[in-house]
């Protein structure tokens, strides 16, 4: 072996051997680069690259062989047969370059192995042909040695071609160079060169060298060109890889339609988005066919498909992007954008926006609905009202306020309150049969919007709402009744939605002041009244400090002997600008604002101050509003004032209306009990105007009832009123409760009361409200008269 190497080294010019090796490496690199291009292209360009690869491979081996031959036995003046030399080049291309290049066309390993093996054998064939081109010497090559070399060459080349694609190119190049070197040097080593003839014939070494040089230069230039284009190719490949990566991983479906109306590009997302069958979309497919396939997939009928195709045709012709959303039968929403391309075609992107739209809808729902009842909220209601105005539609607005909701919330807890509100919403929805909008505006405030201005219809609906909300609710086994008040306004009376809401608000306020459970339509003048009220409210705030209030006293007479028994304190407000203002006007305002608490204590204080100056048996009756009785410290405050004035509690009477007694009855009953326990007397005022329930008489432990003037004044000519008056007096007597007849203006009325058995009378006939001084004077006069009467009686007895 060592001997073989030594001989080879001796027989070869080492520089040319190195040059041959370099050429072989470069040619192999060139071949494998071209080989990759064959794999990466299709059609004609693939054929071209195949030809280049075959040439590079074949000529590379040929050149390597001849450079090495040029360096072989420099002592010999070889000459070469030009035909055979050319033929050896062709053989090399045909048996080495071509079979190797052809393996690029297959993915089958056995074919690659076969191609490689043929290539390996081709190298041997080329070598033999090359050696046969030597003209002035005989070449003796032992055939036996050639066989294992051919087999080894075939094996190396087969391996080089069949290695997996990801194998580094250097390994293949090394295998190829190894095969070429093995064949050349292996066969040369066993070859005997015998000179024949003295004159060399054919082309000599220098000419061959020149030819080989040209081929080498060609190969080198090709290699250089390829190096540049390879880096471009690599860049392009990288870009393509990036592009394809981006395309595959895009969240949108993509479809590119070329100028010819055929599909140029689409991505995987498009396929998964619509679950299209593999044959449903393809490069080169006309876009109409793709839409037809989509229609089949999504279950569209012919008509819908036609519409979709027409739409697409229109969008492609526009010079701007079209956006739209498709609601699919499976519940998904797909957003489509179609961007036409200059010169024809379009880029379509598809996006599944189902989640976004759902989230959007949810946000809208939350923004426009009340989370507790699920009803539209104030914002939504205002929007609908505005829409009615914008559309110039007639509408009626019902503002609904629950009457006794706060009590439920306070006594049964917030969970019960929440349930009640929800249930109210459900009940209202049930009675709004014409699709009226029911909304919850805030707390226990609801609203209904009906698209009609018909007054009868509106009255009917409001009655139905009141009725349904007045039906008791069963909460935790307890029957609870709330009821509601309604204020109504219509678009006819209001120029804008805001004004209409104001109107309904005013009407609601009126409904509440008239007593709950009512409906009230807005009437002209309410606005002005409200204005007046708010001015009144402002004036009322400083009236007490400014000393604008006074108390007048109206006497109460025993019917039996027409003697004064006490006085009812009646407040008067002397307004600096408006003059006298009736308590009927300002007391309700004072009650609403809570000012009544302060004013009420002043009344008690003032009444105590006066009653102290009157004769002992004379008492004072003070009107008290439910607001005062509901405030916790009231009984204690009254006791303190009585004590401070040094007035015995039995000289004070509290007057309270029946309606006031019924509201918040537990709280008020407790307050009244404390007052009564301290010795203060309690009278029920205006009996006959409210519930007129005798049950209340029992429940509240009253001392006296004041029969309203409407009964007293009608009794003389209305037998029914007289009968009621009789019955009430008798029943009261049965319960041990005293009776006062109010508003007595005539002797007949006085007489009716007397006959009915009523004990006390009050009215203009007997005495108008008077100042404390006048009351005092009246008491003094009474006393003098009594003394006179007593003296007269005594002298009459003496005379007898
Ligand atoms: P009321 O408690 O029923 O008071 C009786 C009202 O009837 C008084 O009107 C009195 O002047 C009037 N009146 C008395 N006799 C006759 C009569 O023969 N014929 C007619 N037509 N009327 C008669 P006034 O003083 O205007 O009081 C009106 C209401 O204002 C009172 O009705 C009472 O509810 C309330 N009020 C008056 N003063 C006070 C007060 O100091 N505190 C509170 N909370 N309310 C008061
Ligand atoms: Ca009274
Ligand atoms: Ca009264």
mmCIF file of N, CA and C in Angstrom, residues 717-778:
data_model
loop_
_atom_site.group_PDB
_atom_site.id
_atom_site.type_symbol
_atom_site.label_atom_id
_atom_site.label_comp_id
_atom_site.label_asym_id
_atom_site.label_seq_id
_atom_site.Cartn_x
_atom_site.Cartn_y
_atom_site.Cartn_z
ATOM 1 N N UNK A 717 -129.176 68.496 56.270
ATOM 2 C CA UNK A 717 -130.083 68.261 55.120
ATOM 3 C C UNK A 717 -129.837 66.922 54.440
ATOM 4 N N UNK A 718 -128.856 66.162 54.865
ATOM 5 C CA UNK A 718 -128.607 64.861 54.246
ATOM 6 C C UNK A 718 -128.778 63.767 55.306
ATOM 7 N N UNK A 719 -129.912 63.042 55.237
ATOM 8 C CA UNK A 719 -130.188 62.043 56.285
ATOM 9 C C UNK A 719 -129.088 60.979 56.374
ATOM 10 N N UNK A 720 -128.476 60.655 55.218
ATOM 11 C CA UNK A 720 -127.438 59.618 55.228
ATOM 12 C C UNK A 720 -126.243 60.096 56.053
ATOM 13 N N UNK A 721 -125.837 61.370 55.817
ATOM 14 C CA UNK A 721 -124.709 61.920 56.569
ATOM 15 C C UNK A 721 -125.051 61.978 58.053
ATOM 16 N N UNK A 722 -126.326 62.337 58.344
ATOM 17 C CA UNK A 722 -126.762 62.408 59.733
ATOM 18 C C UNK A 722 -126.682 61.031 60.384
ATOM 19 N N UNK A 723 -127.073 60.004 59.603
ATOM 20 C CA UNK A 723 -127.055 58.634 60.144
ATOM 21 C C UNK A 723 -125.624 58.204 60.473
ATOM 22 N N UNK A 724 -124.714 58.528 59.534
ATOM 23 C CA UNK A 724 -123.307 58.159 59.755
ATOM 24 C C UNK A 724 -122.805 58.867 61.009
ATOM 25 N N UNK A 725 -123.142 60.161 61.111
ATOM 26 C CA UNK A 725 -122.699 60.955 62.254
ATOM 27 C C UNK A 725 -123.173 60.335 63.569
ATOM 28 N N UNK A 726 -124.433 59.941 63.586
ATOM 29 C CA UNK A 726 -125.013 59.285 64.769
ATOM 30 C C UNK A 726 -124.227 58.026 65.112
ATOM 31 N N UNK A 727 -124.069 57.191 64.092
ATOM 32 C CA UNK A 727 -123.427 55.882 64.303
ATOM 33 C C UNK A 727 -122.015 56.069 64.858
ATOM 34 N N UNK A 728 -121.289 57.048 64.257
ATOM 35 C CA UNK A 728 -119.892 57.263 64.677
ATOM 36 C C UNK A 728 -119.846 57.688 66.146
ATOM 37 N N UNK A 729 -120.731 58.607 66.506
ATOM 38 C CA UNK A 729 -120.740 59.096 67.890
ATOM 39 C C UNK A 729 -121.054 57.946 68.857
ATOM 40 N N UNK A 730 -122.041 57.128 68.463
ATOM 41 C CA UNK A 730 -122.424 56.023 69.351
ATOM 42 C C UNK A 730 -121.285 55.025 69.506
ATOM 43 N N UNK A 731 -120.679 54.682 68.356
ATOM 44 C CA UNK A 731 -119.580 53.710 68.405
ATOM 45 C C UNK A 731 -118.427 54.236 69.240
ATOM 46 N N UNK A 732 -118.090 55.529 69.048
ATOM 47 C CA UNK A 732 -116.990 56.142 69.790
ATOM 48 C C UNK A 732 -117.288 56.079 71.286
ATOM 49 N N UNK A 733 -118.530 56.383 71.591
ATOM 50 C CA UNK A 733 -118.913 56.347 73.004
ATOM 51 C C UNK A 733 -118.725 54.927 73.561
ATOM 52 N N UNK A 734 -119.152 53.963 72.746
ATOM 53 C CA UNK A 734 -118.993 52.547 73.134
ATOM 54 C C UNK A 734 -117.543 52.205 73.420
ATOM 55 N N UNK A 735 -116.654 52.826 72.678
ATOM 56 C CA UNK A 735 -115.222 52.527 72.851
ATOM 57 C C UNK A 735 -114.589 53.416 73.924
ATOM 58 N N UNK A 736 -115.391 54.309 74.457
ATOM 59 C CA UNK A 736 -114.881 55.198 75.500
ATOM 60 C C UNK A 736 -114.067 56.344 74.949
ATOM 61 N N UNK A 737 -114.355 56.710 73.698
ATOM 62 C CA UNK A 737 -113.605 57.772 73.042
ATOM 63 C C UNK A 737 -114.522 58.982 72.863
ATOM 64 N N UNK A 738 -114.002 60.201 73.179
ATOM 65 C CA UNK A 738 -114.804 61.399 73.044
ATOM 66 C C UNK A 738 -114.961 61.823 71.599
ATOM 67 N N UNK A 739 -115.932 62.739 71.295
ATOM 68 C CA UNK A 739 -116.140 63.185 69.913
ATOM 69 C C UNK A 739 -116.204 64.705 69.849
ATOM 70 N N UNK A 740 -115.614 65.264 68.773
ATOM 71 C CA UNK A 740 -115.665 66.694 68.515
ATOM 72 C C UNK A 740 -116.233 66.880 67.110
ATOM 73 N N UNK A 741 -117.197 67.773 66.981
ATOM 74 C CA UNK A 741 -117.706 68.084 65.637
ATOM 75 C C UNK A 741 -116.999 69.329 65.141
ATOM 76 N N UNK A 742 -116.409 69.250 63.946
ATOM 77 C CA UNK A 742 -115.618 70.366 63.410
ATOM 78 C C UNK A 742 -116.434 71.200 62.442
ATOM 79 N N UNK A 743 -116.052 72.440 62.303
ATOM 80 C CA UNK A 743 -116.609 73.290 61.233
ATOM 81 C C UNK A 743 -118.072 73.656 61.444
ATOM 82 N N UNK A 744 -118.483 73.855 62.672
ATOM 83 C CA UNK A 744 -119.884 74.206 62.947
ATOM 84 C C UNK A 744 -120.089 75.683 62.609
ATOM 85 N N UNK A 745 -120.928 75.921 61.613
ATOM 86 C CA UNK A 745 -121.136 77.301 61.176
ATOM 87 C C UNK A 745 -122.554 77.785 61.462
ATOM 88 N N UNK A 746 -123.478 76.808 61.693
ATOM 89 C CA UNK A 746 -124.879 77.213 61.925
ATOM 90 C C UNK A 746 -125.438 76.538 63.180
ATOM 91 N N UNK A 747 -126.547 77.129 63.618
ATOM 92 C CA UNK A 747 -127.215 76.556 64.799
ATOM 93 C C UNK A 747 -127.749 75.162 64.494
ATOM 94 N N UNK A 748 -128.184 74.956 63.205
ATOM 95 C CA UNK A 748 -128.727 73.639 62.836
ATOM 96 C C UNK A 748 -127.653 72.573 63.001
ATOM 97 N N UNK A 749 -126.482 72.942 62.515
ATOM 98 C CA UNK A 749 -125.375 71.976 62.604
ATOM 99 C C UNK A 749 -125.094 71.683 64.075
ATOM 100 N N UNK A 750 -125.100 72.729 64.884
ATOM 101 C CA UNK A 750 -124.847 72.560 66.311
ATOM 102 C C UNK A 750 -125.896 71.634 66.927
ATOM 103 N N UNK A 751 -127.138 71.851 66.480
ATOM 104 C CA UNK A 751 -128.248 71.080 67.015
ATOM 105 C C UNK A 751 -128.132 69.599 66.629
ATOM 106 N N UNK A 752 -127.753 69.386 65.362
ATOM 107 C CA UNK A 752 -127.595 67.993 64.897
ATOM 108 C C UNK A 752 -126.554 67.289 65.759
ATOM 109 N N UNK A 753 -125.445 67.984 66.034
ATOM 110 C CA UNK A 753 -124.385 67.388 66.847
ATOM 111 C C UNK A 753 -124.903 67.068 68.254
ATOM 112 N N UNK A 754 -125.647 68.005 68.780
ATOM 113 C CA UNK A 754 -126.163 67.821 70.144
ATOM 114 C C UNK A 754 -127.068 66.593 70.206
ATOM 115 N N UNK A 755 -127.961 66.506 69.171
ATOM 116 C CA UNK A 755 -128.892 65.376 69.154
ATOM 117 C C UNK A 755 -128.161 64.051 68.971
ATOM 118 N N UNK A 756 -127.084 64.101 68.226
ATOM 119 C CA UNK A 756 -126.337 62.859 67.993
ATOM 120 C C UNK A 756 -125.583 62.415 69.243
ATOM 121 N N UNK A 757 -125.450 63.326 70.185
ATOM 122 C CA UNK A 757 -124.752 62.954 71.423
ATOM 123 C C UNK A 757 -123.295 63.337 71.418
ATOM 124 N N UNK A 758 -122.904 64.153 70.450
ATOM 125 C CA UNK A 758 -121.511 64.604 70.355
ATOM 126 C C UNK A 758 -121.220 65.543 71.536
ATOM 127 N N UNK A 759 -120.000 65.476 72.066
ATOM 128 C CA UNK A 759 -119.722 66.219 73.293
ATOM 129 C C UNK A 759 -119.172 67.622 73.065
ATOM 130 N N UNK A 760 -118.334 67.762 72.036
ATOM 131 C CA UNK A 760 -117.649 69.035 71.843
ATOM 132 C C UNK A 760 -117.873 69.536 70.424
ATOM 133 N N UNK A 761 -117.895 70.871 70.289
ATOM 134 C CA UNK A 761 -118.061 71.451 68.947
ATOM 135 C C UNK A 761 -117.032 72.560 68.741
ATOM 136 N N UNK A 762 -116.675 72.733 67.429
ATOM 137 C CA UNK A 762 -115.684 73.747 67.057
ATOM 138 C C UNK A 762 -116.119 74.323 65.734
ATOM 139 N N UNK A 763 -116.035 75.630 65.569
ATOM 140 C CA UNK A 763 -116.425 76.207 64.286
ATOM 141 C C UNK A 763 -116.660 77.693 64.389
ATOM 142 N N UNK A 764 -116.832 78.314 63.234
ATOM 143 C CA UNK A 764 -116.983 79.768 63.178
ATOM 144 C C UNK A 764 -118.204 80.256 63.961
ATOM 145 N N UNK A 765 -119.228 79.365 64.080
ATOM 146 C CA UNK A 765 -120.414 79.747 64.832
ATOM 147 C C UNK A 765 -120.027 80.085 66.273
ATOM 148 N N UNK A 766 -119.087 79.307 66.790
ATOM 149 C CA UNK A 766 -118.733 79.424 68.200
ATOM 150 C C UNK A 766 -117.522 80.332 68.403
ATOM 151 N N UNK A 767 -116.618 80.301 67.466
ATOM 152 C CA UNK A 767 -115.449 81.162 67.601
ATOM 153 C C UNK A 767 -114.436 80.905 66.504
ATOM 154 N N UNK A 768 -113.951 81.994 65.913
ATOM 155 C CA UNK A 768 -112.939 81.879 64.867
ATOM 156 C C UNK A 768 -111.565 81.766 65.519
ATOM 157 N N UNK A 769 -110.566 81.327 64.780
ATOM 158 C CA UNK A 769 -109.214 81.313 65.342
ATOM 159 C C UNK A 769 -108.846 82.727 65.810
ATOM 160 N N UNK A 770 -108.230 82.834 66.998
ATOM 161 C CA UNK A 770 -107.933 84.152 67.585
ATOM 162 C C UNK A 770 -106.528 84.154 68.170
ATOM 163 N N UNK A 771 -106.065 85.350 68.521
ATOM 164 C CA UNK A 771 -104.716 85.418 69.096
ATOM 165 C C UNK A 771 -104.739 84.848 70.523
ATOM 166 N N UNK A 772 -103.543 84.612 71.076
ATOM 167 C CA UNK A 772 -103.442 84.056 72.424
ATOM 168 C C UNK A 772 -104.076 85.006 73.440
ATOM 169 N N UNK A 773 -103.848 86.314 73.162
ATOM 170 C CA UNK A 773 -104.417 87.322 74.051
ATOM 171 C C UNK A 773 -105.933 87.247 74.040
ATOM 172 N N UNK A 774 -106.498 87.131 72.847
ATOM 173 C CA UNK A 774 -107.961 87.052 72.722
ATOM 174 C C UNK A 774 -108.475 85.789 73.413
ATOM 175 N N UNK A 775 -107.702 84.733 73.258
ATOM 176 C CA UNK A 775 -108.104 83.471 73.885
ATOM 177 C C UNK A 775 -108.126 83.634 75.403
ATOM 178 N N UNK A 776 -107.072 84.313 75.873
ATOM 179 C CA UNK A 776 -106.989 84.573 77.314
ATOM 180 C C UNK A 776 -108.201 85.384 77.770
ATOM 181 N N UNK A 777 -108.516 86.432 76.971
ATOM 182 C CA UNK A 777 -109.660 87.292 77.290
ATOM 183 C C UNK A 777 -110.952 86.493 77.299
ATOM 184 N N UNK A 778 -111.059 85.570 76.311
ATOM 185 C CA UNK A 778 -112.256 84.737 76.217
ATOM 186 C C UNK A 778 -112.388 83.883 77.483
#
